[in-house]
Short mmCIF file of C-alpha atoms in Angstrom, two decimals:
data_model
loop_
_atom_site.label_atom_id
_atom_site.label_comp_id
_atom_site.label_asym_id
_atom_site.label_seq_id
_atom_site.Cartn_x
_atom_site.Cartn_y
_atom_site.Cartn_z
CA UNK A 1 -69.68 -1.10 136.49
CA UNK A 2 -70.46 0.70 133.55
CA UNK A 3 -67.19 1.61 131.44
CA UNK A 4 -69.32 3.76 128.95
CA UNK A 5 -71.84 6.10 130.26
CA UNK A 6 -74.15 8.61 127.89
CA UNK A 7 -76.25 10.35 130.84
CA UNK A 8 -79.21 11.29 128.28
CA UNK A 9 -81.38 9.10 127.12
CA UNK A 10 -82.78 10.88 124.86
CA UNK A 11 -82.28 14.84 123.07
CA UNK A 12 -84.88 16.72 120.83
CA UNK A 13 -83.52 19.08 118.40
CA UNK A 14 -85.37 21.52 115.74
CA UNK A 15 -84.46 21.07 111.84
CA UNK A 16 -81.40 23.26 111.05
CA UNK A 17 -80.31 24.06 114.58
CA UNK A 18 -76.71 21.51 116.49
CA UNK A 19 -77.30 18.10 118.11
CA UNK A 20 -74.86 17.57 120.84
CA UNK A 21 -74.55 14.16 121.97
CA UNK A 22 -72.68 13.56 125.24
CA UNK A 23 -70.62 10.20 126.14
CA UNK A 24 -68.01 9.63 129.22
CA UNK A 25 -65.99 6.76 130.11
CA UNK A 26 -64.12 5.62 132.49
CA UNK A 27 -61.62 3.01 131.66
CA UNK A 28 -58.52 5.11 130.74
CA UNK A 29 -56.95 1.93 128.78
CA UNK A 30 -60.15 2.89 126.07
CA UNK A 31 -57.74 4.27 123.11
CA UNK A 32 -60.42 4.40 119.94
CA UNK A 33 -63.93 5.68 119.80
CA UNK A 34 -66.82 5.48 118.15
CA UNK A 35 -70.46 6.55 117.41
CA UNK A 36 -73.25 4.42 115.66
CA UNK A 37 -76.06 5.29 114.49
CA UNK A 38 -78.78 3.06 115.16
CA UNK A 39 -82.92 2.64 113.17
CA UNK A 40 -85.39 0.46 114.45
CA UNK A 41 -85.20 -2.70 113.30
CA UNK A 42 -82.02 -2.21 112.27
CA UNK A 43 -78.10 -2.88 113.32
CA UNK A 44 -76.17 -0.58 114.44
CA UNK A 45 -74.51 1.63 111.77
CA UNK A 46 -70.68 3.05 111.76
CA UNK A 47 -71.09 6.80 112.02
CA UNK A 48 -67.69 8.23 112.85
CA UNK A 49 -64.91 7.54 114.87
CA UNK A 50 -62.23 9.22 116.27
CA UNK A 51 -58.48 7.67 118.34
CA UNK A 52 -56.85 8.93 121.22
CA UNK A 53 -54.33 10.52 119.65
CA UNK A 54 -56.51 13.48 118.24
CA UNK A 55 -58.61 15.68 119.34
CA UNK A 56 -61.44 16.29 116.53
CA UNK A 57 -62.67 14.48 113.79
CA UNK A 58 -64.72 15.76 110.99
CA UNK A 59 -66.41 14.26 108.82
CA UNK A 60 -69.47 16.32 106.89
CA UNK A 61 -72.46 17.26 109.38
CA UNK A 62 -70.36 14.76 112.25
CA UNK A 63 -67.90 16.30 114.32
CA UNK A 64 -66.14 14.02 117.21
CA UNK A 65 -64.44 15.97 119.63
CA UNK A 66 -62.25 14.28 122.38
CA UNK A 67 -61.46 15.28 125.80
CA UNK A 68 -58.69 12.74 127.19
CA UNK A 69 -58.19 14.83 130.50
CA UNK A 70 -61.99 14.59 131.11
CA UNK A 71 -62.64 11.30 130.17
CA UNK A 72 -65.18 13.02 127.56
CA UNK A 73 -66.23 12.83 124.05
CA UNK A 74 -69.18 14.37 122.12
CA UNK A 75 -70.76 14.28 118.73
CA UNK A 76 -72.19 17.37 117.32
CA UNK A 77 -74.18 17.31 114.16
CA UNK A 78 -74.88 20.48 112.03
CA UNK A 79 -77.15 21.10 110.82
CA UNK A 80 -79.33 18.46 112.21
CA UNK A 81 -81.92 17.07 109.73
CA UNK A 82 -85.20 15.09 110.23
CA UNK A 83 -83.29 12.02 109.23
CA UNK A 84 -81.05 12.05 111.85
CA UNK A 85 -83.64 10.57 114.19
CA UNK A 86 -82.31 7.52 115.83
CA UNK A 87 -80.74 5.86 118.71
CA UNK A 88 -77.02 7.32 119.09
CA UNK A 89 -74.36 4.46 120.34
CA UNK A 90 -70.75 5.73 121.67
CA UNK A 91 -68.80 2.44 122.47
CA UNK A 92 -65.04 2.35 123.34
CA UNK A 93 -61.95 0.05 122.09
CA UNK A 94 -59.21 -0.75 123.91
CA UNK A 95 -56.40 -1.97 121.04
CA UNK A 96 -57.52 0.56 118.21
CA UNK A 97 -54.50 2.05 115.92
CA UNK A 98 -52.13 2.11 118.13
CA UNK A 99 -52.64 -1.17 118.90
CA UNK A 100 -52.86 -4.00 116.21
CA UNK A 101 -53.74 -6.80 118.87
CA UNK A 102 -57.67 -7.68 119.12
CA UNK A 103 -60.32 -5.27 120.08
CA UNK A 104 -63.53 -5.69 121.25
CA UNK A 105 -65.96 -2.76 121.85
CA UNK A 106 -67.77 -1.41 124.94
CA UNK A 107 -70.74 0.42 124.13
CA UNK A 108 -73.05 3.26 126.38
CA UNK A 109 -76.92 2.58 126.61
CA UNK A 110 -77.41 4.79 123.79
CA UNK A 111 -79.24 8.49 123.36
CA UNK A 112 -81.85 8.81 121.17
CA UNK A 113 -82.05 11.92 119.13
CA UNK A 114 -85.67 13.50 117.72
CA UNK A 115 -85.22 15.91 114.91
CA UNK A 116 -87.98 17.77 114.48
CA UNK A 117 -89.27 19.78 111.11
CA UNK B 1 -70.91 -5.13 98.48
CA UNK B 2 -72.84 -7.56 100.51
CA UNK B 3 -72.94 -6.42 104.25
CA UNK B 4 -73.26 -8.84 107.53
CA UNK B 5 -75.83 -10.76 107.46
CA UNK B 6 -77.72 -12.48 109.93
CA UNK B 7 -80.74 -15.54 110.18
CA UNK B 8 -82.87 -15.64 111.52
CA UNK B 9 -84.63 -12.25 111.86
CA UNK B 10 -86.80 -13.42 114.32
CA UNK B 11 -87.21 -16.37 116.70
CA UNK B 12 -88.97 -17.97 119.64
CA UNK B 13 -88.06 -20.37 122.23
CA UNK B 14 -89.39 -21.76 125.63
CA UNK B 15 -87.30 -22.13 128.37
CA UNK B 16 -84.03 -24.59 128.64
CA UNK B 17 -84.61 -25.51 124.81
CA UNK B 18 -81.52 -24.75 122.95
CA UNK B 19 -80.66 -22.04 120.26
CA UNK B 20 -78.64 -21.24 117.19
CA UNK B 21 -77.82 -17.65 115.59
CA UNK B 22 -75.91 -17.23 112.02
CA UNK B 23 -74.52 -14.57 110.69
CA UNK B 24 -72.07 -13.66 107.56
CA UNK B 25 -69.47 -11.47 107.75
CA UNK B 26 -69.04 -8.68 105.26
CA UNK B 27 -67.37 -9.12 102.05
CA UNK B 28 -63.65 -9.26 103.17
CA UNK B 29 -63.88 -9.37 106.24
CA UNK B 30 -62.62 -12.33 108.43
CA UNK B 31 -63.19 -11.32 112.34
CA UNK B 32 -66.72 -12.19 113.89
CA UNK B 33 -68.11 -10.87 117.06
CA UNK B 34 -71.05 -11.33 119.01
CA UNK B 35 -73.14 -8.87 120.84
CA UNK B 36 -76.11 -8.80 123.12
CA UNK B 37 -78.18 -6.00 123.39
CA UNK B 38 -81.53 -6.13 125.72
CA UNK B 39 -83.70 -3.49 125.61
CA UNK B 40 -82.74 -0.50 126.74
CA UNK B 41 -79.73 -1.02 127.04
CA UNK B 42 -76.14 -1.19 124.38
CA UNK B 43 -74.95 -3.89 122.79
CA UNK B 44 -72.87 -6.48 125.29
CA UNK B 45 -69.74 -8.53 123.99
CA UNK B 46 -70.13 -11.89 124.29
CA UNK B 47 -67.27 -13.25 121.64
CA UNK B 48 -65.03 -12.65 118.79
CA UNK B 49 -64.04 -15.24 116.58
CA UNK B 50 -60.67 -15.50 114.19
CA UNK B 51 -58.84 -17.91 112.19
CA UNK B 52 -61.94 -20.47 113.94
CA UNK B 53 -60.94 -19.61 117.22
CA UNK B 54 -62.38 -17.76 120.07
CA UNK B 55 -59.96 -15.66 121.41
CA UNK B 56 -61.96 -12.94 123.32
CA UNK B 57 -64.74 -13.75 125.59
CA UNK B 58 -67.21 -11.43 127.65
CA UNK B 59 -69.19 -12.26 130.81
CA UNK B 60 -71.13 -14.28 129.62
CA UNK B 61 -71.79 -18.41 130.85
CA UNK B 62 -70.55 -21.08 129.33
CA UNK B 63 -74.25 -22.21 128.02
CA UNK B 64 -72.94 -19.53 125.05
CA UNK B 65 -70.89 -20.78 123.23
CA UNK B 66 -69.67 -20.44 119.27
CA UNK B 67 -67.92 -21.47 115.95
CA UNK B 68 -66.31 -20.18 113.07
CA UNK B 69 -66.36 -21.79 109.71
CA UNK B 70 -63.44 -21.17 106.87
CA UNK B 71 -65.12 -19.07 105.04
CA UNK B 72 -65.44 -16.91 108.19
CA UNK B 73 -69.24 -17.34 108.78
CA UNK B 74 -70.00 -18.10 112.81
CA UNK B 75 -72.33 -19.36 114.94
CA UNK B 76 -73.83 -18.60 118.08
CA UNK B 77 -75.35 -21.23 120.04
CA UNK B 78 -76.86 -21.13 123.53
CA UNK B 79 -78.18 -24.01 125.70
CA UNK B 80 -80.50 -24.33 128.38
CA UNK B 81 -82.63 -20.91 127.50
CA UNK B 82 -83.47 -18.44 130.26
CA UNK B 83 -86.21 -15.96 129.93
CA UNK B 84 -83.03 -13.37 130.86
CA UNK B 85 -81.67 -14.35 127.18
CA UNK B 86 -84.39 -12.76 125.52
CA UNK B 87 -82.54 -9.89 123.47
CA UNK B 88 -81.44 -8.82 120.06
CA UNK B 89 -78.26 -10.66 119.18
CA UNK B 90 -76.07 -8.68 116.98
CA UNK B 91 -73.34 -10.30 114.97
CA UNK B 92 -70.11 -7.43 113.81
CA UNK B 93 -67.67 -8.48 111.11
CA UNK B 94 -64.02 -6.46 110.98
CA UNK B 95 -60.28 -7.16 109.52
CA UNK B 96 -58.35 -8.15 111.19
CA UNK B 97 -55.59 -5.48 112.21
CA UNK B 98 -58.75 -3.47 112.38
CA UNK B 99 -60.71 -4.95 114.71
CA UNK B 100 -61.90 -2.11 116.59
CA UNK B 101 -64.09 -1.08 113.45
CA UNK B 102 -66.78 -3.08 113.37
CA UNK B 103 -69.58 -3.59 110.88
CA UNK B 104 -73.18 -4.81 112.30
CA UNK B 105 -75.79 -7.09 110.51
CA UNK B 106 -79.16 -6.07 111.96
CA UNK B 107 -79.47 -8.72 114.31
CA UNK B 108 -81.72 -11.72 115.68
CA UNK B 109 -84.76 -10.85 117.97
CA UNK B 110 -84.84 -13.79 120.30
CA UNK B 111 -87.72 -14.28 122.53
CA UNK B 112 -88.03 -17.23 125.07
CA UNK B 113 -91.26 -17.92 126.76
#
């Protein structure tokens, strides 16, 4: 049963133009989110993040926008450069900021974005 | 600021022989976890470690298994190797309190034959 689902595997985008990257979950207990970025070879890198308690997060090019009702969150980054080309992760915490227990983190299968010049 | 590292980068291992995975956390940072990630697919939980203690576990067998050292670095071991285990193994370092941001090393490709 997968908790985190992003439905494309992969997006291609022009230089200058919005990358929209799509993630929905399931498991309404998930109370923190968050996107990595991820380069071959490479771990996974913290991108932005956003708790259940808001709505939007902004944070230069990144926007995280939350939809609690729809289970739904999605990453839009303007304006998309070349360097943005990698594998997008959206994983899930249960126990984020509203929760100082332990948290572990459920991750999608990832989307990989293409920016092209 | 040294980040989460991890040796070694790469490894193989036939099958049933036994493996073991190192990572250090970042600078300040006293939470390890353990992910799996096969291809295709997103990282897995397998284990956080705190204070030398496991105290979450994913679904994974017991022939995983870990430690945590006082000055927070961890190991992943796992016994009895099946082909299935070939992945990347990434190890995540947080604070705790803030254990739902996690910081990645860039993993260990493990391949068993």
């Amino acid at each position: 049963d997968q908790q985190v689902k992003q439905n494309s595997p992969s997006l291609s985008v022009q230089e200058g133009r919005i990358s929209i990257l799509n993630c929905d979950y399931t498991n309404s207990m998930f109370d923190y989110f968050l996107w990595y970025k991820k380069y071959p070879a490479e771990g996974p890198t913290f991108l932005i993040s956003i708790s259940s308690i808001k709505d939007k997060n902004e944070d230069g090019r990144f926007t995280v926008f939350l939809n609690k009702s729809a289970k739904h969150l999605s990453l839009h980054i303007v304006p998309s450069q070349p360097g943005d080309s990698a594998v997008y992760f959206c994983a899930a915490s249960r126990g984020g900021p509203m929760n100082s227990g332990y948290s572990t983190l459920t991750f999608g299968k990832g989307t990989m974005l293409l920016v092209s010049p | 600021d040294a980040g989460v590292t991890q040796s070694p980068t790469h490894l193989i291992k036939t099958r049933g022989q036994q493996v073991t995975l190192r990572c250090s956390p970042k600078s300040g940072h006293d939470t390890v976890s353990w992910y799996q990630q096969a291809l295709g697919q997103g990282p897995q939980f397998i284990f956080q470690y705190y204070e030398e203690e496991e105290r979450q576990r994913g679904n994974f067998p017991d022939r995983f298994s870990g430690h945590q050292f006082p000055n927070y670095s961890s190991e992943l071991n796992v016994n009895a190797l099946l082909l299935g285990d070939s992945a990347l193994y990434l190890c995540a370092s947080s604070r705790q309190g803030r254990s739902y941001e996690q910081y990645f090393g860039p993993g260990t490709r493990l391949t068993v034959t």
